[in-house]
PDB file of C-alpha atoms in Angstrom:
ATOM      1  CA  UNK A   1       5.974 -73.737  44.988  1.00 42.00           C
ATOM      2  CA  UNK A   2       7.997 -71.299  43.014  1.00 41.00           C
ATOM      3  CA  UNK A   3      11.667 -71.284  43.931  1.00 41.00           C
ATOM      4  CA  UNK A   4      13.134 -68.640  41.739  1.00 38.00           C
ATOM      5  CA  UNK A   5      14.521 -66.249  44.320  1.00 39.00           C
ATOM      6  CA  UNK A   6      17.454 -68.449  45.065  1.00 42.00           C
ATOM      7  CA  UNK A   7      19.846 -67.238  47.707  1.00 43.00           C
ATOM      8  CA  UNK A   8      22.774 -68.634  45.828  1.00 39.00           C
ATOM      9  CA  UNK A   9      23.613 -70.565  42.744  1.00 35.00           C
ATOM     10  CA  UNK A  10      27.047 -72.073  43.001  1.00 36.00           C
ATOM     11  CA  UNK A  11      28.484 -73.225  39.757  1.00 33.00           C
ATOM     12  CA  UNK A  12      31.827 -74.444  40.959  1.00 34.00           C
ATOM     13  CA  UNK A  13      33.258 -77.186  38.810  1.00 37.00           C
ATOM     14  CA  UNK A  14      35.643 -79.123  40.975  1.00 37.00           C
ATOM     15  CA  UNK A  15      39.270 -78.594  40.063  1.00 37.00           C
ATOM     16  CA  UNK A  16      41.772 -81.073  38.693  1.00 37.00           C
ATOM     17  CA  UNK A  17      43.879 -81.102  41.873  1.00 37.00           C
ATOM     18  CA  UNK A  18      42.551 -84.014  43.959  1.00 38.00           C
ATOM     19  CA  UNK A  19      43.347 -82.281  47.260  1.00 38.00           C
ATOM     20  CA  UNK A  20      41.576 -79.179  46.152  1.00 36.00           C
ATOM     21  CA  UNK A  21      38.654 -81.307  44.989  1.00 38.00           C
ATOM     22  CA  UNK A  22      38.365 -82.766  48.416  1.00 37.00           C
ATOM     23  CA  UNK A  23      38.783 -79.486  50.222  1.00 35.00           C
ATOM     24  CA  UNK A  24      36.388 -77.524  48.094  1.00 48.00           C
ATOM     25  CA  UNK A  25      32.859 -78.266  49.068  1.00 65.00           C
ATOM     26  CA  UNK A  26      29.937 -76.804  47.167  1.00 88.00           C
ATOM     27  CA  UNK A  27      27.559 -77.216  50.123  1.00 92.00           C
ATOM     28  CA  UNK A  28      27.017 -73.875  51.880  1.00 92.00           C
ATOM     29  CA  UNK A  29      27.324 -73.792  55.660  1.00 93.00           C
ATOM     30  CA  UNK A  30      23.790 -72.403  55.839  1.00 94.00           C
ATOM     31  CA  UNK A  31      22.317 -75.613  54.379  1.00 95.00           C
ATOM     32  CA  UNK A  32      24.654 -78.228  55.814  1.00 96.00           C
ATOM     33  CA  UNK A  33      21.978 -79.342  58.294  1.00 97.00           C
ATOM     34  CA  UNK A  34      19.871 -80.633  55.384  1.00 98.00           C
ATOM     35  CA  UNK A  35      22.681 -83.093  54.649  1.00 97.00           C
ATOM     36  CA  UNK A  36      23.395 -84.157  58.199  1.00 97.00           C
ATOM     37  CA  UNK A  37      19.787 -84.674  59.373  1.00 97.00           C
ATOM     38  CA  UNK A  38      18.170 -88.008  58.424  1.00 97.00           C
ATOM     39  CA  UNK A  39      15.945 -86.500  55.744  1.00 97.00           C
ATOM     40  CA  UNK A  40      14.839 -88.227  52.563  1.00 96.00           C
ATOM     41  CA  UNK A  41      16.668 -87.187  49.420  1.00 98.00           C
ATOM     42  CA  UNK A  42      15.042 -87.183  46.010  1.00 98.00           C
ATOM     43  CA  UNK A  43      17.411 -88.609  43.469  1.00 98.00           C
ATOM     44  CA  UNK A  44      16.934 -87.591  39.853  1.00 98.00           C
ATOM     45  CA  UNK A  45      18.425 -89.821  37.162  1.00 98.00           C
ATOM     46  CA  UNK A  46      17.977 -90.029  33.418  1.00 98.00           C
ATOM     47  CA  UNK A  47      16.413 -93.132  31.902  1.00 97.00           C
ATOM     48  CA  UNK A  48      17.777 -94.831  28.782  1.00 95.00           C
ATOM     49  CA  UNK A  49      15.188 -93.011  26.632  1.00 96.00           C
ATOM     50  CA  UNK A  50      16.347 -89.646  27.997  1.00 97.00           C
ATOM     51  CA  UNK A  51      13.326 -89.037  30.257  1.00 97.00           C
ATOM     52  CA  UNK A  52      13.738 -88.191  33.952  1.00 98.00           C
ATOM     53  CA  UNK A  53      13.190 -90.499  36.931  1.00 97.00           C
ATOM     54  CA  UNK A  54      12.868 -89.402  40.583  1.00 98.00           C
ATOM     55  CA  UNK A  55      13.155 -91.708  43.600  1.00 96.00           C
ATOM     56  CA  UNK A  56      13.081 -91.079  47.350  1.00 96.00           C
ATOM     57  CA  UNK A  57      16.333 -92.305  48.886  1.00 96.00           C
ATOM     58  CA  UNK A  58      18.192 -92.691  52.144  1.00 97.00           C
ATOM     59  CA  UNK A  59      21.625 -91.081  52.035  1.00 98.00           C
ATOM     60  CA  UNK A  60      24.752 -90.282  54.047  1.00 98.00           C
ATOM     61  CA  UNK A  61      26.898 -87.186  53.553  1.00 97.00           C
ATOM     62  CA  UNK A  62      30.594 -87.479  54.448  1.00 95.00           C
ATOM     63  CA  UNK A  63      31.690 -83.949  53.552  1.00 93.00           C
ATOM     64  CA  UNK A  64      32.704 -84.823  49.992  1.00 93.00           C
ATOM     65  CA  UNK A  65      30.300 -87.485  48.759  1.00 96.00           C
ATOM     66  CA  UNK A  66      26.616 -88.228  49.079  1.00 98.00           C
ATOM     67  CA  UNK A  67      26.439 -91.995  49.493  1.00 98.00           C
ATOM     68  CA  UNK A  68      23.369 -94.048  48.645  1.00 97.00           C
ATOM     69  CA  UNK A  69      22.494 -97.688  49.134  1.00 95.00           C
ATOM     70  CA  UNK A  70      21.217 -99.318  45.981  1.00 91.00           C
ATOM     71  CA  UNK A  71      20.367-102.651  44.462  1.00 90.00           C
ATOM     72  CA  UNK A  72      22.291-103.486  41.314  1.00 90.00           C
ATOM     73  CA  UNK A  73      19.030-104.860  39.908  1.00 90.00           C
ATOM     74  CA  UNK A  74      17.257-101.478  40.103  1.00 90.00           C
ATOM     75  CA  UNK A  75      16.319 -99.318  37.127  1.00 91.00           C
ATOM     76  CA  UNK A  76      17.890 -96.241  38.702  1.00 91.00           C
ATOM     77  CA  UNK A  77      21.140 -98.199  38.987  1.00 93.00           C
ATOM     78  CA  UNK A  78      20.991 -99.036  35.292  1.00 94.00           C
ATOM     79  CA  UNK A  79      20.254 -95.361  34.616  1.00 97.00           C
ATOM     80  CA  UNK A  80      23.450 -94.161  36.290  1.00 96.00           C
ATOM     81  CA  UNK A  81      25.493 -96.883  34.630  1.00 94.00           C
ATOM     82  CA  UNK A  82      24.489 -95.363  31.288  1.00 96.00           C
ATOM     83  CA  UNK A  83      24.635 -91.708  32.422  1.00 97.00           C
ATOM     84  CA  UNK A  84      26.280 -90.919  35.793  1.00 97.00           C
ATOM     85  CA  UNK A  85      24.803 -87.421  36.051  1.00 98.00           C
ATOM     86  CA  UNK A  86      22.342 -87.070  38.926  1.00 98.00           C
ATOM     87  CA  UNK A  87      20.434 -84.458  40.904  1.00 98.00           C
ATOM     88  CA  UNK A  88      19.920 -84.782  44.663  1.00 98.00           C
ATOM     89  CA  UNK A  89      17.175 -82.630  46.186  1.00 98.00           C
ATOM     90  CA  UNK A  90      16.628 -82.349  49.955  1.00 98.00           C
ATOM     91  CA  UNK A  91      13.933 -80.210  51.607  1.00 96.00           C
ATOM     92  CA  UNK A  92      13.469 -78.943  55.106  1.00 96.00           C
ATOM     93  CA  UNK A  93      10.210 -80.508  56.323  1.00 92.00           C
ATOM     94  CA  UNK A  94       9.920 -77.788  58.972  1.00 91.00           C
ATOM     95  CA  UNK A  95      10.314 -74.853  56.582  1.00 92.00           C
ATOM     96  CA  UNK A  96       8.374 -75.202  53.368  1.00 84.00           C
ATOM     97  CA  UNK A  97      10.489 -73.052  51.079  1.00 85.00           C
ATOM     98  CA  UNK A  98      13.917 -74.245  52.229  1.00 95.00           C
ATOM     99  CA  UNK A  99      15.807 -76.822  50.158  1.00 96.00           C
ATOM    100  CA  UNK A 100      19.081 -77.682  48.492  1.00 96.00           C
ATOM    101  CA  UNK A 101      19.610 -79.287  45.108  1.00 96.00           C
ATOM    102  CA  UNK A 102      23.005 -80.798  44.451  1.00 97.00           C
ATOM    103  CA  UNK A 103      23.960 -81.731  40.933  1.00 96.00           C
ATOM    104  CA  UNK A 104      26.884 -83.965  40.243  1.00 96.00           C
ATOM    105  CA  UNK A 105      27.801 -87.402  39.112  1.00 96.00           C
ATOM    106  CA  UNK A 106      28.271 -90.919  40.357  1.00 97.00           C
ATOM    107  CA  UNK A 107      32.006 -91.335  40.740  1.00 96.00           C
ATOM    108  CA  UNK A 108      32.130 -94.776  42.274  1.00 95.00           C
ATOM    109  CA  UNK A 109      29.981 -97.814  42.828  1.00 95.00           C
ATOM    110  CA  UNK A 110      31.192-100.400  45.310  1.00 95.00           C
ATOM    111  CA  UNK A 111      29.676-103.710  46.305  1.00 94.00           C
ATOM    112  CA  UNK A 112      28.114-103.934  49.765  1.00 94.00           C
ATOM    113  CA  UNK A 113      27.915-107.728  49.913  1.00 88.00           C
ATOM    114  CA  UNK A 114      27.098-107.918  53.625  1.00 92.00           C
ATOM    115  CA  UNK A 115      24.712-104.962  53.380  1.00 94.00           C
ATOM    116  CA  UNK A 116      26.757-103.232  56.077  1.00 95.00           C
ATOM    117  CA  UNK A 117      26.171 -99.803  54.542  1.00 97.00           C
ATOM    118  CA  UNK A 118      22.468-100.567  54.154  1.00 96.00           C
ATOM    119  CA  UNK A 119      22.372-101.421  57.877  1.00 96.00           C
ATOM    120  CA  UNK A 120      24.192 -98.160  58.708  1.00 97.00           C
ATOM    121  CA  UNK A 121      21.588 -96.164  56.798  1.00 97.00           C
ATOM    122  CA  UNK A 122      18.706 -98.161  58.288  1.00 96.00           C
ATOM    123  CA  UNK A 123      20.019 -97.152  61.714  1.00 96.00           C
ATOM    124  CA  UNK A 124      20.358 -93.501  60.656  1.00 97.00           C
ATOM    125  CA  UNK A 125      16.716 -93.536  59.521  1.00 96.00           C
ATOM    126  CA  UNK A 126      15.419 -95.271  62.666  1.00 94.00           C
ATOM    127  CA  UNK A 127      14.677 -98.483  60.796  1.00 92.00           C
ATOM    128  CA  UNK A 128      17.346-100.562  62.507  1.00 92.00           C
ATOM    129  CA  UNK A 129      17.091-104.258  61.795  1.00 87.00           C
ATOM    130  CA  UNK A 130      15.064-103.921  58.591  1.00 90.00           C
ATOM    131  CA  UNK A 131      16.195-106.231  55.765  1.00 87.00           C
ATOM    132  CA  UNK A 132      17.250-104.985  52.330  1.00 87.00           C
ATOM    133  CA  UNK A 133      14.153-105.407  50.160  1.00 80.00           C
ATOM    134  CA  UNK A 134      16.014-106.922  47.204  1.00 77.00           C
ATOM    135  CA  UNK A 135      18.243-109.160  49.277  1.00 79.00           C
ATOM    136  CA  UNK A 136      21.780-108.736  50.557  1.00 81.00           C
ATOM    137  CA  UNK A 137      23.770-110.053  47.589  1.00 84.00           C
ATOM    138  CA  UNK A 138      22.831-107.274  45.145  1.00 90.00           C
ATOM    139  CA  UNK A 139      23.591-104.340  47.479  1.00 93.00           C
ATOM    140  CA  UNK A 140      25.916-101.623  46.236  1.00 95.00           C
ATOM    141  CA  UNK A 141      27.075 -98.249  47.564  1.00 96.00           C
ATOM    142  CA  UNK A 142      26.822 -95.381  45.121  1.00 97.00           C
ATOM    143  CA  UNK A 143      29.139 -92.389  45.645  1.00 97.00           C
ATOM    144  CA  UNK A 144      27.930 -89.058  44.258  1.00 97.00           C
ATOM    145  CA  UNK A 145      30.192 -86.025  44.213  1.00 96.00           C
ATOM    146  CA  UNK A 146      28.230 -82.767  44.099  1.00 96.00           C
ATOM    147  CA  UNK A 147      29.547 -80.291  41.550  1.00 95.00           C
ATOM    148  CA  UNK A 148      26.985 -77.513  41.862  1.00 94.00           C
ATOM    149  CA  UNK A 149      24.471 -76.475  44.502  1.00 95.00           C
ATOM    150  CA  UNK A 150      21.225 -74.548  44.206  1.00 93.00           C
ATOM    151  CA  UNK A 151      19.578 -73.602  47.480  1.00 93.00           C
ATOM    152  CA  UNK A 152      16.919 -71.430  48.972  1.00 91.00           C
TER     153      UNK A 152
ATOM    154  CA  UNK B   1      16.044 -96.210  50.938  1.00 42.00           C
ATOM    155  CA  UNK B   2      15.693 -99.115  48.601  1.00 41.00           C
ATOM    156  CA  UNK B   3      12.370 -99.215  46.817  1.00 41.00           C
ATOM    157  CA  UNK B   4      12.562-102.265  44.656  1.00 38.00           C
ATOM    158  CA  UNK B   5       9.648-104.290  46.001  1.00 39.00           C
ATOM    159  CA  UNK B   6       7.105-102.220  44.195  1.00 42.00           C
ATOM    160  CA  UNK B   7       3.494-103.124  44.714  1.00 43.00           C
ATOM    161  CA  UNK B   8       2.647-102.222  41.178  1.00 38.00           C
ATOM    162  CA  UNK B   9       4.206-100.873  38.055  1.00 35.00           C
ATOM    163  CA  UNK B  10       1.589 -99.545  35.701  1.00 36.00           C
ATOM    164  CA  UNK B  11       2.766 -99.053  32.187  1.00 33.00           C
ATOM    165  CA  UNK B  12      -0.415 -97.789  30.625  1.00 34.00           C
ATOM    166  CA  UNK B  13       0.189 -95.488  27.721  1.00 37.00           C
ATOM    167  CA  UNK B  14      -2.870 -93.326  27.367  1.00 37.00           C
ATOM    168  CA  UNK B  15      -4.980 -94.222  24.354  1.00 38.00           C
ATOM    169  CA  UNK B  16      -5.882 -92.176  21.310  1.00 37.00           C
ATOM    170  CA  UNK B  17      -9.559 -91.835  22.228  1.00 37.00           C
ATOM    171  CA  UNK B  18      -9.855 -88.580  24.196  1.00 38.00           C
ATOM    172  CA  UNK B  19     -12.732 -89.892  26.334  1.00 38.00           C
ATOM    173  CA  UNK B  20     -10.815 -92.998  27.165  1.00 36.00           C
ATOM    174  CA  UNK B  21      -7.758 -90.892  27.946  1.00 38.00           C
ATOM    175  CA  UNK B  22      -9.726 -88.910  30.408  1.00 38.00           C
ATOM    176  CA  UNK B  23     -11.426 -91.894  31.981  1.00 35.00           C
ATOM    177  CA  UNK B  24      -8.340 -94.007  32.292  1.00 48.00           C
ATOM    178  CA  UNK B  25      -6.348 -92.866  35.261  1.00 65.00           C
ATOM    179  CA  UNK B  26      -2.989 -94.416  36.049  1.00 88.00           C
ATOM    180  CA  UNK B  27      -3.189 -93.401  39.727  1.00 92.00           C
ATOM    181  CA  UNK B  28      -4.168 -96.370  41.889  1.00 92.00           C
ATOM    182  CA  UNK B  29      -6.943 -95.887  44.458  1.00 93.00           C
ATOM    183  CA  UNK B  30      -4.509 -97.011  47.163  1.00 94.00           C
ATOM    184  CA  UNK B  31      -2.256 -93.985  46.568  1.00 95.00           C
ATOM    185  CA  UNK B  32      -4.784 -91.329  45.633  1.00 96.00           C
ATOM    186  CA  UNK B  33      -4.383 -89.660  49.043  1.00 97.00           C
ATOM    187  CA  UNK B  34      -0.791 -88.723  48.124  1.00 98.00           C
ATOM    188  CA  UNK B  35      -2.241 -86.594  45.322  1.00 97.00           C
ATOM    189  CA  UNK B  36      -5.075 -85.024  47.260  1.00 97.00           C
ATOM    190  CA  UNK B  37      -3.138 -84.120  50.432  1.00 97.00           C
ATOM    191  CA  UNK B  38      -1.113 -80.876  50.312  1.00 97.00           C
ATOM    192  CA  UNK B  39       2.241 -82.652  50.081  1.00 97.00           C
ATOM    193  CA  UNK B  40       5.287 -81.387  48.231  1.00 96.00           C
ATOM    194  CA  UNK B  41       5.972 -83.020  44.895  1.00 98.00           C
ATOM    195  CA  UNK B  42       9.462 -83.453  43.503  1.00 98.00           C
ATOM    196  CA  UNK B  43       9.487 -82.611  39.851  1.00 98.00           C
ATOM    197  CA  UNK B  44      12.185 -84.145  37.700  1.00 98.00           C
ATOM    198  CA  UNK B  45      13.019 -82.475  34.401  1.00 98.00           C
ATOM    199  CA  UNK B  46      15.869 -82.839  31.927  1.00 98.00           C
ATOM    200  CA  UNK B  47      18.236 -79.933  31.383  1.00 97.00           C
ATOM    201  CA  UNK B  48      19.412 -78.831  27.934  1.00 95.00           C
ATOM    202  CA  UNK B  49      22.649 -80.813  28.401  1.00 96.00           C
ATOM    203  CA  UNK B  50      20.654 -83.980  29.146  1.00 97.00           C
ATOM    204  CA  UNK B  51      21.348 -84.041  32.899  1.00 97.00           C
ATOM    205  CA  UNK B  52      18.526 -84.316  35.456  1.00 98.00           C
ATOM    206  CA  UNK B  53      17.089 -81.526  37.613  1.00 97.00           C
ATOM    207  CA  UNK B  54      14.826 -82.004  40.659  1.00 98.00           C
ATOM    208  CA  UNK B  55      12.746 -79.271  42.294  1.00 96.00           C
ATOM    209  CA  UNK B  56      10.247 -79.291  45.165  1.00 96.00           C
ATOM    210  CA  UNK B  57       6.885 -78.034  43.920  1.00 96.00           C
ATOM    211  CA  UNK B  58       3.357 -77.260  44.984  1.00 97.00           C
ATOM    212  CA  UNK B  59       0.783 -79.071  42.872  1.00 98.00           C
ATOM    213  CA  UNK B  60      -2.929 -79.723  42.380  1.00 98.00           C
ATOM    214  CA  UNK B  61      -4.386 -82.988  41.069  1.00 97.00           C
ATOM    215  CA  UNK B  62      -7.707 -82.782  39.199  1.00 95.00           C
ATOM    216  CA  UNK B  63      -8.129 -86.473  38.381  1.00 93.00           C
ATOM    217  CA  UNK B  64      -6.453 -86.237  34.987  1.00 93.00           C
ATOM    218  CA  UNK B  65      -3.673 -83.666  35.264  1.00 96.00           C
ATOM    219  CA  UNK B  66      -1.114 -82.652  37.837  1.00 98.00           C
ATOM    220  CA  UNK B  67      -1.020 -78.871  37.656  1.00 98.00           C
ATOM    221  CA  UNK B  68       1.952 -76.794  38.769  1.00 97.00           C
ATOM    222  CA  UNK B  69       2.487 -73.087  39.125  1.00 95.00           C
ATOM    223  CA  UNK B  70       5.647 -71.909  37.429  1.00 91.00           C
ATOM    224  CA  UNK B  71       7.499 -68.800  36.356  1.00 90.00           C
ATOM    225  CA  UNK B  72       8.228 -68.592  32.657  1.00 90.00           C
ATOM    226  CA  UNK B  73      11.678 -67.269  33.607  1.00 90.00           C
ATOM    227  CA  UNK B  74      12.650 -70.464  35.453  1.00 89.00           C
ATOM    228  CA  UNK B  75      15.201 -73.000  34.266  1.00 91.00           C
ATOM    229  CA  UNK B  76      12.774 -75.874  34.848  1.00 91.00           C
ATOM    230  CA  UNK B  77      10.302 -74.104  32.595  1.00 93.00           C
ATOM    231  CA  UNK B  78      12.935 -73.861  29.862  1.00 94.00           C
ATOM    232  CA  UNK B  79      13.702 -77.540  30.441  1.00 97.00           C
ATOM    233  CA  UNK B  80      10.129 -78.649  29.724  1.00 96.00           C
ATOM    234  CA  UNK B  81       9.905 -76.356  26.723  1.00 94.00           C
ATOM    235  CA  UNK B  82      12.792 -78.324  25.198  1.00 96.00           C
ATOM    236  CA  UNK B  83      11.693 -81.762  26.503  1.00 97.00           C
ATOM    237  CA  UNK B  84       8.179 -82.102  27.980  1.00 97.00           C
ATOM    238  CA  UNK B  85       8.884 -85.411  29.705  1.00 98.00           C
ATOM    239  CA  UNK B  86       8.767 -85.152  33.498  1.00 98.00           C
ATOM    240  CA  UNK B  87       8.700 -87.286  36.617  1.00 98.00           C
ATOM    241  CA  UNK B  88       6.592 -86.341  39.651  1.00 98.00           C
ATOM    242  CA  UNK B  89       7.472 -88.050  42.928  1.00 98.00           C
ATOM    243  CA  UNK B  90       5.346 -87.694  46.073  1.00 98.00           C
ATOM    244  CA  UNK B  91       6.103 -89.380  49.414  1.00 96.00           C
ATOM    245  CA  UNK B  92       4.034 -90.054  52.472  1.00 96.00           C
ATOM    246  CA  UNK B  93       5.748 -88.113  55.284  1.00 92.00           C
ATOM    247  CA  UNK B  94       4.035 -90.360  57.836  1.00 91.00           C
ATOM    248  CA  UNK B  95       5.142 -93.654  56.312  1.00 92.00           C
ATOM    249  CA  UNK B  96       8.756 -93.714  55.214  1.00 84.00           C
ATOM    250  CA  UNK B  97       8.576 -96.311  52.467  1.00 85.00           C
ATOM    251  CA  UNK B  98       5.342 -95.151  50.831  1.00 95.00           C
ATOM    252  CA  UNK B  99       5.477 -93.060  47.659  1.00 95.00           C
ATOM    253  CA  UNK B 100       4.208 -92.673  44.127  1.00 96.00           C
ATOM    254  CA  UNK B 101       6.186 -91.660  41.062  1.00 96.00           C
ATOM    255  CA  UNK B 102       4.190 -90.481  38.060  1.00 97.00           C
ATOM    256  CA  UNK B 103       5.898 -90.183  34.722  1.00 96.00           C
ATOM    257  CA  UNK B 104       4.342 -88.270  31.918  1.00 96.00           C
ATOM    258  CA  UNK B 105       4.608 -85.118  29.938  1.00 96.00           C
ATOM    259  CA  UNK B 106       3.654 -81.493  29.960  1.00 97.00           C
ATOM    260  CA  UNK B 107       0.658 -81.252  27.663  1.00 96.00           C
ATOM    261  CA  UNK B 108      -0.243 -77.621  28.162  1.00 95.00           C
ATOM    262  CA  UNK B 109       1.157 -74.407  29.519  1.00 95.00           C
ATOM    263  CA  UNK B 110      -1.228 -71.534  30.115  1.00 95.00           C
ATOM    264  CA  UNK B 111      -0.569 -68.025  31.324  1.00 94.00           C
ATOM    265  CA  UNK B 112      -1.700 -67.161  34.847  1.00 94.00           C
ATOM    266  CA  UNK B 113      -1.403 -63.389  34.499  1.00 88.00           C
ATOM    267  CA  UNK B 114      -3.274 -62.557  37.711  1.00 92.00           C
ATOM    268  CA  UNK B 115      -1.517 -65.368  39.604  1.00 94.00           C
ATOM    269  CA  UNK B 116      -4.943 -66.769  40.473  1.00 95.00           C
ATOM    270  CA  UNK B 117      -3.709 -70.352  40.288  1.00 97.00           C
ATOM    271  CA  UNK B 118      -0.655 -69.441  42.361  1.00 96.00           C
ATOM    272  CA  UNK B 119      -3.010 -68.010  44.985  1.00 96.00           C
ATOM    273  CA  UNK B 120      -5.127 -71.182  44.894  1.00 97.00           C
ATOM    274  CA  UNK B 121      -2.044 -73.299  45.548  1.00 97.00           C
ATOM    275  CA  UNK B 122      -0.774 -70.929  48.241  1.00 96.00           C
ATOM    276  CA  UNK B 123      -4.098 -71.456  50.027  1.00 96.00           C
ATOM    277  CA  UNK B 124      -3.875 -75.240  49.601  1.00 97.00           C
ATOM    278  CA  UNK B 125      -0.414 -75.162  51.191  1.00 96.00           C
ATOM    279  CA  UNK B 126      -1.445 -72.882  54.070  1.00 94.00           C
ATOM    280  CA  UNK B 127       0.552 -69.967  52.698  1.00 92.00           C
ATOM    281  CA  UNK B 128      -2.432 -67.816  51.838  1.00 92.00           C
ATOM    282  CA  UNK B 129      -1.529 -64.273  50.915  1.00 87.00           C
ATOM    283  CA  UNK B 130       2.092 -64.978  49.976  1.00 89.00           C
ATOM    284  CA  UNK B 131       3.280 -63.227  46.807  1.00 87.00           C
ATOM    285  CA  UNK B 132       4.710 -65.043  43.797  1.00 87.00           C
ATOM    286  CA  UNK B 133       8.492 -64.776  44.209  1.00 80.00           C
ATOM    287  CA  UNK B 134       9.174 -63.863  40.582  1.00 77.00           C
ATOM    288  CA  UNK B 135       6.259 -61.485  40.246  1.00 79.00           C
ATOM    289  CA  UNK B 136       2.780 -61.921  38.894  1.00 81.00           C
ATOM    290  CA  UNK B 137       3.370 -61.209  35.203  1.00 84.00           C
ATOM    291  CA  UNK B 138       5.513 -64.287  34.491  1.00 90.00           C
ATOM    292  CA  UNK B 139       3.217 -66.853  36.146  1.00 93.00           C
ATOM    293  CA  UNK B 140       2.141 -69.871  34.123  1.00 95.00           C
ATOM    294  CA  UNK B 141       0.178 -73.048  34.842  1.00 96.00           C
ATOM    295  CA  UNK B 142       1.819 -76.247  33.693  1.00 97.00           C
ATOM    296  CA  UNK B 143      -0.423 -79.249  32.991  1.00 97.00           C
ATOM    297  CA  UNK B 144       1.183 -82.675  33.328  1.00 97.00           C
ATOM    298  CA  UNK B 145      -0.656 -85.819  32.263  1.00 96.00           C
ATOM    299  CA  UNK B 146       0.687 -88.922  34.014  1.00 96.00           C
ATOM    300  CA  UNK B 147       1.262 -91.848  31.666  1.00 95.00           C
ATOM    301  CA  UNK B 148       2.773 -94.382  34.049  1.00 94.00           C
ATOM    302  CA  UNK B 149       2.802 -94.823  37.810  1.00 95.00           C
ATOM    303  CA  UNK B 150       5.286 -96.582  40.076  1.00 93.00           C
ATOM    304  CA  UNK B 151       4.282 -96.891  43.720  1.00 93.00           C
ATOM    305  CA  UNK B 152       5.118 -98.633  46.923  1.00 91.00           C
TER     306      UNK B 152
END
């Protein structure tokens, strides 16, 4: 579907002041529900040859970061190691034309050796008790800070 | 969600023989329904600065091409003009872990001056009668030929 009539295009580079960075959120109030509901996100990364890759992903929004659970053996993980710029697109399944796209970059990757964050997301997505498909030892948490938002 | 345990990764570059190209489809039978049902696709493109962009899109699969309706004024259209490589990701809304990602390139762009293809897609997505948001005159049809498929 065509999505040109965007209600807002925020191009707000986050400032240098870390407090301001934290306080200044690019997500509009009107679309916050898309980040708090357990919807699938579509994560866009760039492959080593410069072509795009899109993967459906669980996520958690904490008001400043979109956090993903990842395996350090995954191609998309290698992609963001080489180029941390990502796009995160979330739609409203109940309203066909409504979505938000957040563009930003991976600021941090932390190990999740006990897969505790994976388990937290599994619970959020009603898949409690499911095991990480690539095993526990390779789990990582990827922190994405949105820098711009496009929404309709 | 983690999607590492992929059932199949097809890396089948399409051949030089045009008949073979047409006959050889990278979409597995097991996931064909994701292309024939009126599901949203997530189209990944690469922006002029090399960062990724993801947009929800209507589409139509004809057995060889994924066709999209576009406005020639859109950023994603400018993206594929500069780099025709795209990723098309489609999930099964009824089965959380099931999806297909098709990677390929835009082979053709054709004008759709009467928005006939837009209207066809609007009907497919139960939005019959809706007007193209950017107007009729800028409508184009974008033809994507999948070259590889990743699915779970």
